[in-house]
Amino acid sequence: MSDRVTSLSLLDRLRDPRDDAAWQRFHDLYGPLVLQWLRRRGVVQADADDVMQEVMRQAIVELPKFQHNGRLGALRCWLRQVVSNRLRTFWRQRNRLGVTGGEPYGELADQLADPNSQLSRQWDAEYHRDLCERLLEMAKAEFQPATMEAFRRVALEGRKAAEVADELGLTANAVRIAQSRVMRRLRELGADVLE
């Protein structure tokens, strides 16, 4: 995906609480990103589900008021802060109830809140990779498996079209066309993805 700020049409649509399709799109794109990120950090599934739901609930409250400043990563940074805050709140609630085992959650929240931490840099890298994977998953049904594989090997792995063509029994031109077709569809699918 491009590093430029993409269309803000989804954000405009999210300002209308009755636009169920926009909220579903936001949830389908960003919910799994949050959930996967938490799970990779060792947050148990039930806790990760709870935190992700709290993040989505907070998004419903705050996104209609969110003013994108036009800078690359504005929403990504906002979402990172929401995850940090919801994780910290979850940890505090567990402590108040006397539930043990949540201490690492507070540490995660603190590190995630620091935009210069290694964890925040990992958030950014994983955010882009996972968002790309979500868009690829959406596009997958529209293409033959060989087309998707050619795209993955050339666009994501950085391999040469001729090499991939030999491996897949295609021409180098067919690989380039596959890459172009999938990339065009990803741009369409991601046109309203917020950065």
XYZ file of N, CA and C in Angstrom:
585
model
N 0.829 -1.183 0.000
C 0.000 0.000 0.000
C 0.871 1.243 0.000
N 0.337 2.276 -0.524
C 1.071 3.515 -0.652
C 1.292 4.154 0.714
N 2.357 4.953 0.805
C 2.617 5.673 2.039
C 1.940 7.037 2.055
N 1.165 7.343 1.048
C 0.488 8.638 1.026
C -0.822 8.534 1.804
N -1.356 9.675 2.183
C -2.645 9.684 2.867
C -3.705 9.310 1.840
N -4.511 8.332 2.169
C -5.541 7.879 1.242
C -6.834 8.641 1.492
N -7.826 8.341 0.703
C -9.107 9.035 0.744
C -9.690 9.054 2.155
N -10.291 10.148 2.481
C -10.922 10.281 3.793
C -12.425 10.035 3.716
N -12.898 9.423 2.630
C -14.337 9.221 2.484
C -14.911 8.331 3.584
N -14.163 7.340 4.028
C -14.668 6.493 5.109
C -14.847 7.328 6.380
N -13.898 8.179 6.673
C -14.014 9.041 7.852
C -15.250 9.930 7.736
N -15.485 10.486 6.561
C -16.694 11.296 6.360
C -17.944 10.469 6.620
N -17.955 9.243 6.140
C -19.119 8.376 6.336
C -19.291 7.988 7.804
N -18.186 7.849 8.529
C -18.263 7.465 9.939
C -18.840 8.576 10.815
N -18.905 9.774 10.293
C -19.507 10.876 11.047
C -21.026 10.686 11.172
N -21.585 9.840 10.306
C -23.013 9.547 10.351
C -23.211 8.231 11.100
N -23.705 8.281 12.342
C -23.847 7.048 13.123
C -24.844 6.058 12.521
N -25.642 6.515 11.567
C -26.616 5.620 10.930
C -26.032 4.872 9.730
N -24.810 5.205 9.341
C -24.187 4.534 8.190
C -23.584 3.209 8.657
N -24.456 2.217 8.763
C -24.029 0.904 9.255
C -22.949 0.282 8.383
N -23.016 0.506 7.082
C -22.023 -0.075 6.170
C -20.629 0.502 6.452
N -20.550 1.783 6.748
C -19.245 2.399 7.054
C -18.685 1.841 8.353
N -19.552 1.711 9.361
C -19.081 1.171 10.639
C -18.675 -0.291 10.501
N -19.413 -1.032 9.689
C -19.043 -2.431 9.466
C -17.700 -2.516 8.748
N -17.475 -1.644 7.769
C -16.190 -1.619 7.046
C -15.054 -1.289 8.010
N -15.260 -0.284 8.854
C -14.233 0.071 9.834
C -13.935 -1.122 10.736
N -14.986 -1.745 11.243
C -14.809 -2.902 12.127
C -14.104 -4.043 11.412
N -14.499 -4.332 10.182
C -13.904 -5.441 9.435
C -12.436 -5.211 9.101
N -12.063 -3.964 8.887
C -10.668 -3.659 8.577
C -9.803 -3.548 9.828
N -10.282 -2.804 10.809
C -9.434 -2.458 11.940
C -9.597 -3.367 13.150
N -10.752 -3.978 13.326
C -10.942 -4.913 14.436
C -9.935 -6.045 14.412
N -9.803 -6.753 13.277
C -8.815 -7.836 13.225
C -7.380 -7.350 13.409
N -7.081 -6.128 12.965
C -5.725 -5.594 13.153
C -5.410 -5.466 14.641
N -6.352 -4.901 15.376
C -6.171 -4.721 16.819
C -6.071 -6.080 17.499
N -6.977 -6.958 17.157
C -7.007 -8.288 17.771
C -5.715 -9.057 17.517
N -5.246 -9.063 16.287
C -4.004 -9.774 15.958
C -2.816 -9.152 16.673
N -2.783 -7.842 16.744
C -1.669 -7.178 17.406
C -1.618 -7.582 18.886
N -2.762 -7.562 19.534
C -2.813 -7.943 20.945
C -2.390 -9.400 21.144
N -2.898 -10.287 20.303
C -2.569 -11.713 20.422
C -1.078 -11.959 20.213
N -0.459 -11.237 19.293
C 0.990 -11.395 19.065
C 1.800 -10.961 20.279
N 1.206 -10.139 21.133
C 1.900 -9.661 22.326
C 1.578 -10.512 23.541
N 0.910 -11.624 23.345
C 0.649 -12.539 24.440
C -0.626 -12.280 25.214
N -1.455 -11.366 24.746
C -2.724 -11.127 25.415
C -3.622 -12.327 25.096
N -4.152 -12.961 26.138
C -4.972 -14.154 25.934
C -6.221 -13.796 25.120
N -6.739 -14.773 24.384
C -7.821 -14.536 23.428
C -9.012 -13.816 24.040
N -9.497 -14.275 25.177
C -10.680 -13.650 25.786
C -10.407 -12.191 26.138
N -9.222 -11.920 26.689
C -8.869 -10.538 27.033
C -8.701 -9.694 25.767
N -8.070 -10.260 24.755
C -7.885 -9.540 23.490
C -9.238 -9.195 22.873
N -10.168 -10.135 22.925
C -11.521 -9.875 22.409
C -12.170 -8.720 23.156
N -12.049 -8.731 24.485
C -12.644 -7.667 25.299
C -12.026 -6.307 24.986
N -10.696 -6.261 24.900
C -10.013 -4.995 24.617
C -10.400 -4.500 23.224
N -10.433 -5.413 22.238
C -10.788 -5.013 20.878
C -12.205 -4.436 20.843
N -13.137 -5.063 21.569
C -14.502 -4.536 21.607
C -14.544 -3.147 22.250
N -13.739 -2.944 23.266
C -13.669 -1.620 23.900
C -13.070 -0.589 22.946
N -12.091 -0.999 22.159
C -11.503 -0.099 21.157
C -12.576 0.288 20.137
N -13.336 -0.680 19.674
C -14.395 -0.398 18.697
C -15.470 0.498 19.309
N -15.804 0.257 20.553
C -16.798 1.101 21.243
C -16.277 2.538 21.345
N -15.008 2.683 21.683
C -14.413 4.018 21.771
C -14.386 4.690 20.401
N -14.133 3.917 19.354
C -14.133 4.463 17.992
C -15.503 5.031 17.636
N -16.562 4.328 18.028
C -17.920 4.794 17.735
C -18.163 6.157 18.382
N -17.620 6.342 19.585
C -17.800 7.600 20.303
C -16.926 8.710 19.721
N -15.665 8.389 19.435
C -14.699 9.436 19.091
C -14.499 9.696 17.609
N -14.655 8.696 16.762
C -14.368 8.907 15.343
C -15.245 9.964 14.679
N -16.512 10.084 15.038
C -17.297 11.153 14.399
C -16.729 12.553 14.664
N -15.978 12.707 15.740
C -15.380 14.009 16.076
C -13.928 14.115 15.611
N -13.345 12.993 15.166
C -11.927 12.962 14.797
C -11.664 13.872 13.601
N -10.700 14.746 13.753
C -10.305 15.638 12.666
C -8.943 15.176 12.143
N -8.946 14.606 10.955
C -7.694 14.154 10.351
C -6.885 15.391 9.990
N -5.633 15.432 10.430
C -4.817 16.617 10.196
C -4.093 16.585 8.850
N -4.350 15.556 8.051
C -3.724 15.463 6.738
C -2.335 14.851 6.761
N -1.819 14.615 7.926
C -0.484 14.013 8.043
C -0.562 12.506 7.904
N 0.455 11.961 7.304
C 0.555 10.519 7.148
C 0.536 9.861 8.521
N -0.349 8.911 8.706
C -0.395 8.139 9.939
C -1.248 8.708 11.044
N -2.030 9.742 10.764
C -2.827 10.370 11.817
C -3.809 9.374 12.444
N -4.526 8.636 11.630
C -5.470 7.670 12.189
C -4.724 6.517 12.854
N -3.651 6.073 12.249
C -2.861 4.977 12.820
C -2.388 5.355 14.231
N -1.910 6.569 14.403
C -1.451 7.042 15.721
C -2.623 7.158 16.688
N -3.743 7.680 16.204
C -4.929 7.791 17.045
C -5.371 6.412 17.517
N -5.423 5.453 16.599
C -5.855 4.105 16.950
C -4.874 3.463 17.932
N -3.593 3.704 17.755
C -2.581 3.174 18.680
C -2.831 3.713 20.083
N -3.161 4.997 20.201
C -3.433 5.592 21.508
C -4.717 5.018 22.124
N -5.719 4.796 21.305
C -6.963 4.207 21.810
C -6.685 2.806 22.336
N -5.915 2.020 21.595
C -5.570 0.665 22.054
C -4.808 0.750 23.369
N -3.848 1.660 23.451
C -3.084 1.833 24.687
C -4.001 2.180 25.854
N -4.888 3.137 25.657
C -5.793 3.557 26.730
C -6.752 2.450 27.153
N -7.316 1.746 26.179
C -8.255 0.659 26.496
C -7.535 -0.494 27.179
N -6.309 -0.774 26.784
C -5.510 -1.828 27.410
C -5.186 -1.447 28.861
N -4.838 -0.194 29.069
C -4.545 0.291 30.424
C -5.801 0.224 31.298
N -6.938 0.648 30.762
C -8.196 0.591 31.505
C -8.555 -0.849 31.846
N -8.387 -1.746 30.901
C -8.670 -3.167 31.122
C -7.787 -3.707 32.249
N -6.509 -3.360 32.207
C -5.559 -3.811 33.224
C -5.965 -3.291 34.608
N -6.335 -2.018 34.691
C -6.748 -1.441 35.974
C -7.999 -2.124 36.517
N -8.948 -2.402 35.643
C -10.170 -3.083 36.077
C -9.855 -4.476 36.614
N -8.955 -5.171 35.967
C -8.550 -6.506 36.433
C -7.909 -6.407 37.814
N -7.051 -5.407 37.985
C -6.388 -5.227 39.281
C -7.398 -4.945 40.380
N -8.385 -4.096 40.109
C -9.409 -3.772 41.093
C -10.211 -4.998 41.496
N -10.412 -5.893 40.552
C -11.156 -7.122 40.829
C -10.290 -8.202 41.466
N -8.991 -7.916 41.576
C -8.080 -8.887 42.180
C -7.679 -10.008 41.238
N -7.897 -9.820 39.924
C -7.506 -10.832 38.941
C -6.018 -10.668 38.671
N -5.283 -11.761 38.783
C -3.842 -11.701 38.561
C -3.515 -12.072 37.122
N -2.280 -11.800 36.746
C -1.797 -12.187 35.428
C -1.891 -11.094 34.391
N -2.401 -9.929 34.737
C -2.548 -8.859 33.757
C -1.445 -7.823 33.798
N -0.422 -8.045 34.633
C 0.643 -7.053 34.778
C 1.296 -6.679 33.452
N 1.561 -7.657 32.563
C 2.181 -7.272 31.287
C 1.295 -6.350 30.450
N -0.013 -6.344 30.681
C -0.905 -5.496 29.908
C -0.615 -4.020 30.186
N -0.356 -3.697 31.434
C -0.013 -2.319 31.789
C 1.290 -1.885 31.154
N 2.267 -2.790 31.134
C 3.545 -2.487 30.485
C 3.361 -2.283 28.983
N 2.544 -3.126 28.371
C 2.255 -2.970 26.944
C 1.622 -1.610 26.678
N 0.654 -1.240 27.505
C -0.042 0.034 27.333
C 0.927 1.204 27.435
N 1.820 1.155 28.411
C 2.790 2.244 28.585
C 3.731 2.355 27.385
N 4.224 1.223 26.916
C 5.131 1.249 25.767
C 4.418 1.709 24.502
N 3.191 1.260 24.335
C 2.425 1.628 23.150
C 2.099 3.117 23.147
N 1.923 3.706 24.315
C 1.621 5.140 24.409
C 2.800 6.006 23.994
N 4.005 5.473 24.085
C 5.210 6.222 23.721
C 5.452 6.094 22.220
N 5.276 7.174 21.460
C 5.411 7.077 20.004
C 6.830 6.726 19.542
N 7.800 6.860 20.427
C 9.185 6.568 20.060
C 9.658 5.190 20.506
N 8.784 4.420 21.129
C 9.200 3.111 21.622
C 9.309 2.102 20.479
N 10.058 1.059 20.744
C 10.174 -0.034 19.782
C 8.800 -0.646 19.515
N 7.987 -0.744 20.543
C 6.660 -1.326 20.388
C 5.788 -0.479 19.456
N 5.885 0.834 19.546
C 5.123 1.706 18.643
C 5.606 1.553 17.206
N 6.900 1.395 17.008
C 7.427 1.161 15.659
C 6.929 -0.176 15.120
N 6.846 -1.170 16.000
C 6.297 -2.460 15.581
C 4.820 -2.315 15.222
N 4.089 -1.531 16.000
C 2.676 -1.276 15.714
C 2.534 -0.745 14.281
N 3.355 0.270 13.943
C 3.273 0.871 12.615
C 3.548 -0.145 11.514
N 4.603 -0.921 11.668
C 4.969 -1.910 10.650
C 3.890 -2.979 10.512
N 3.402 -3.473 11.625
C 2.371 -4.511 11.597
C 1.043 -3.966 11.084
N 0.746 -2.733 11.394
C -0.476 -2.092 10.923
C -0.512 -2.122 9.397
N 0.589 -1.674 8.779
C 0.643 -1.657 7.310
C 0.581 -3.061 6.725
N 1.338 -3.955 7.274
C 1.356 -5.327 6.762
C -0.019 -5.986 6.919
N -0.609 -5.855 8.091
C -1.896 -6.501 8.341
C -3.019 -5.880 7.517
N -2.980 -4.573 7.332
C -3.993 -3.922 6.511
C -3.882 -4.398 5.062
N -2.671 -4.520 4.581
C -2.448 -5.056 3.237
C -2.981 -6.482 3.142
N -2.735 -7.286 4.155
C -3.231 -8.663 4.171
C -4.759 -8.703 4.174
N -5.390 -7.792 4.918
C -6.862 -7.741 4.939
C -7.402 -7.410 3.553
N -6.776 -6.451 2.879
C -7.216 -6.092 1.533
C -6.976 -7.239 0.553
N -5.853 -7.927 0.704
C -5.577 -9.091 -0.153
C -6.620 -10.178 0.067
N -7.008 -10.372 1.300
C -8.023 -11.375 1.612
C -9.353 -11.013 0.951
N -9.685 -9.728 0.959
C -10.917 -9.278 0.322
C -10.884 -9.509 -1.193
N -9.710 -9.315 -1.789
C -9.567 -9.426 -3.250
C -9.402 -10.861 -3.721
N -9.001 -11.741 -2.847
C -8.631 -13.108 -3.207
C -9.689 -13.831 -4.034
N -10.930 -13.689 -3.694
C -11.996 -14.416 -4.386
C -12.184 -13.948 -5.828
N -11.651 -12.798 -6.160
C -11.838 -12.229 -7.490
C -10.779 -12.684 -8.496
N -9.762 -13.405 -8.028
C -8.644 -13.781 -8.891
C -8.347 -15.272 -8.795
N -7.734 -15.784 -9.841
C -7.270 -17.162 -9.826
C -6.122 -17.277 -8.819
N -5.954 -18.435 -8.194
C -4.860 -18.602 -7.231
C -3.473 -18.273 -7.819
N -3.234 -18.634 -9.068
C -1.929 -18.346 -9.687
C -1.707 -16.840 -9.812
N -2.770 -16.091 -10.063
C -2.665 -14.633 -10.169
C -2.266 -14.048 -8.818
N -2.929 -14.505 -7.767
C -2.605 -14.010 -6.426
C -1.188 -14.408 -6.020
N -0.800 -15.624 -6.348
C 0.547 -16.087 -5.994
C 1.611 -15.285 -6.738
N 1.370 -15.015 -8.014
C 2.311 -14.203 -8.788
C 2.433 -12.811 -8.158
N 1.303 -12.234 -7.786
C 1.328 -10.912 -7.140
C 2.135 -10.954 -5.847
N 1.848 -11.925 -5.001
C 2.542 -12.024 -3.717
C 4.053 -12.113 -3.899
N 4.470 -12.986 -4.809
C 5.906 -13.207 -4.988
C 6.621 -11.986 -5.544
N 5.964 -11.276 -6.468
C 6.613 -10.109 -7.070
C 6.449 -8.868 -6.186
N 5.209 -8.556 -5.813
C 4.947 -7.304 -5.095
C 5.339 -7.349 -3.628
N 5.103 -8.473 -2.982
C 5.358 -8.540 -1.542
C 6.727 -9.109 -1.198
N 7.186 -10.056 -2.004
C 8.494 -10.659 -1.728
C 9.615 -9.981 -2.510
N 9.255 -9.136 -3.476
C 10.259 -8.388 -4.234
C 11.053 -9.225 -5.226
N 10.446 -10.298 -5.681
C 11.157 -11.175 -6.611
C 10.957 -10.700 -8.041
N 11.813 -11.128 -8.934
C 11.750 -10.728 -10.338
C 10.638 -11.485 -11.057
N 9.971 -10.792 -11.973
C 8.856 -11.378 -12.717
C 9.288 -12.625 -13.492
N 10.474 -12.587 -14.099
C 10.945 -13.737 -14.892
C 11.140 -14.967 -14.002
N 11.678 -14.757 -12.818
C 11.901 -15.856 -11.876
C 10.567 -16.468 -11.433
N 9.620 -15.616 -11.107
C 8.305 -16.078 -10.671
C 7.596 -16.779 -11.827
N 7.741 -16.238 -13.020
C 7.118 -16.850 -14.198
C 7.615 -18.277 -14.386
N 8.916 -18.485 -14.260
C 9.474 -19.840 -14.386
C 8.890 -20.774 -13.335
N 8.779 -20.294 -12.119
C 8.267 -21.126 -11.024
C 6.792 -21.496 -11.200
N 6.018 -20.562 -11.763
C 4.582 -20.777 -11.879
C 4.145 -21.262 -13.264
N 5.102 -21.399 -14.175
C 4.763 -21.854 -15.524
C 4.018 -20.802 -16.326
N 4.347 -19.551 -16.109
C 3.725 -18.436 -16.817
C 4.789 -17.677 -17.591
N 4.355 -16.715 -18.380
C 5.315 -15.812 -19.000
C 5.570 -14.655 -18.040
N 6.700 -13.988 -18.223
C 7.016 -12.826 -17.381
C 5.956 -11.746 -17.581
N 5.456 -11.608 -18.805
C 4.419 -10.620 -19.077
C 3.135 -10.967 -18.327
N 2.785 -12.252 -18.273
C 1.587 -12.669 -17.533
C 1.727 -12.344 -16.047
N 2.923 -12.492 -15.515
C 3.177 -12.164 -14.104
C 3.012 -10.665 -13.884
N 3.546 -9.858 -14.781
C 3.419 -8.400 -14.649
C 1.949 -7.967 -14.747
N 1.220 -8.595 -15.655
C -0.207 -8.281 -15.792
C -0.956 -8.676 -14.518
N -0.634 -9.845 -13.985
C -1.265 -10.288 -12.731
C -0.987 -9.287 -11.621
N 0.258 -8.861 -11.523
C 0.629 -7.892 -10.500
C -0.162 -6.598 -10.679
N -0.276 -6.139 -11.896
C -0.990 -4.895 -12.179
C -2.481 -5.019 -11.857
N -3.101 -6.130 -12.233
C -4.530 -6.320 -11.983
C -4.835 -6.365 -10.488
N -4.034 -7.113 -9.745
C -4.265 -7.219 -8.304
C -4.012 -5.870 -7.638
N -2.944 -5.192 -8.029
C -2.628 -3.892 -7.431
C -3.752 -2.889 -7.690
N -4.289 -2.901 -8.895
C -5.395 -1.996 -9.220
C -6.596 -2.282 -8.302
N -6.894 -3.559 -8.096
C -8.030 -3.924 -7.238
C -7.774 -3.554 -5.781
N -6.538 -3.732 -5.332
C -6.207 -3.349 -3.957
C -6.369 -1.844 -3.766
N -5.990 -1.081 -4.769
C -6.173 0.379 -4.677
C -7.655 0.728 -4.579
N -8.476 0.013 -5.360
C -9.921 0.256 -5.301
C -10.472 -0.096 -3.925
N -10.102 -1.263 -3.433
C -10.588 -1.702 -2.124
C -10.099 -0.802 -0.997
N -8.898 -0.291 -1.152
C -8.305 0.532 -0.117
C -8.523 2.017 -0.304
N -9.356 2.389 -1.288
C -9.543 3.808 -1.591
C -10.035 4.601 -0.389
N -10.827 3.978 0.463
C -11.345 4.727 1.613
C -10.702 4.300 2.926
N -9.606 3.570 2.826
C -8.878 3.185 4.033
C -8.157 4.411 4.566
N -8.289 4.608 5.824
C -7.706 5.793 6.457
C -6.266 5.546 6.848
N -5.433 6.487 6.655
C -4.039 6.406 7.079
C -3.837 7.523 8.060
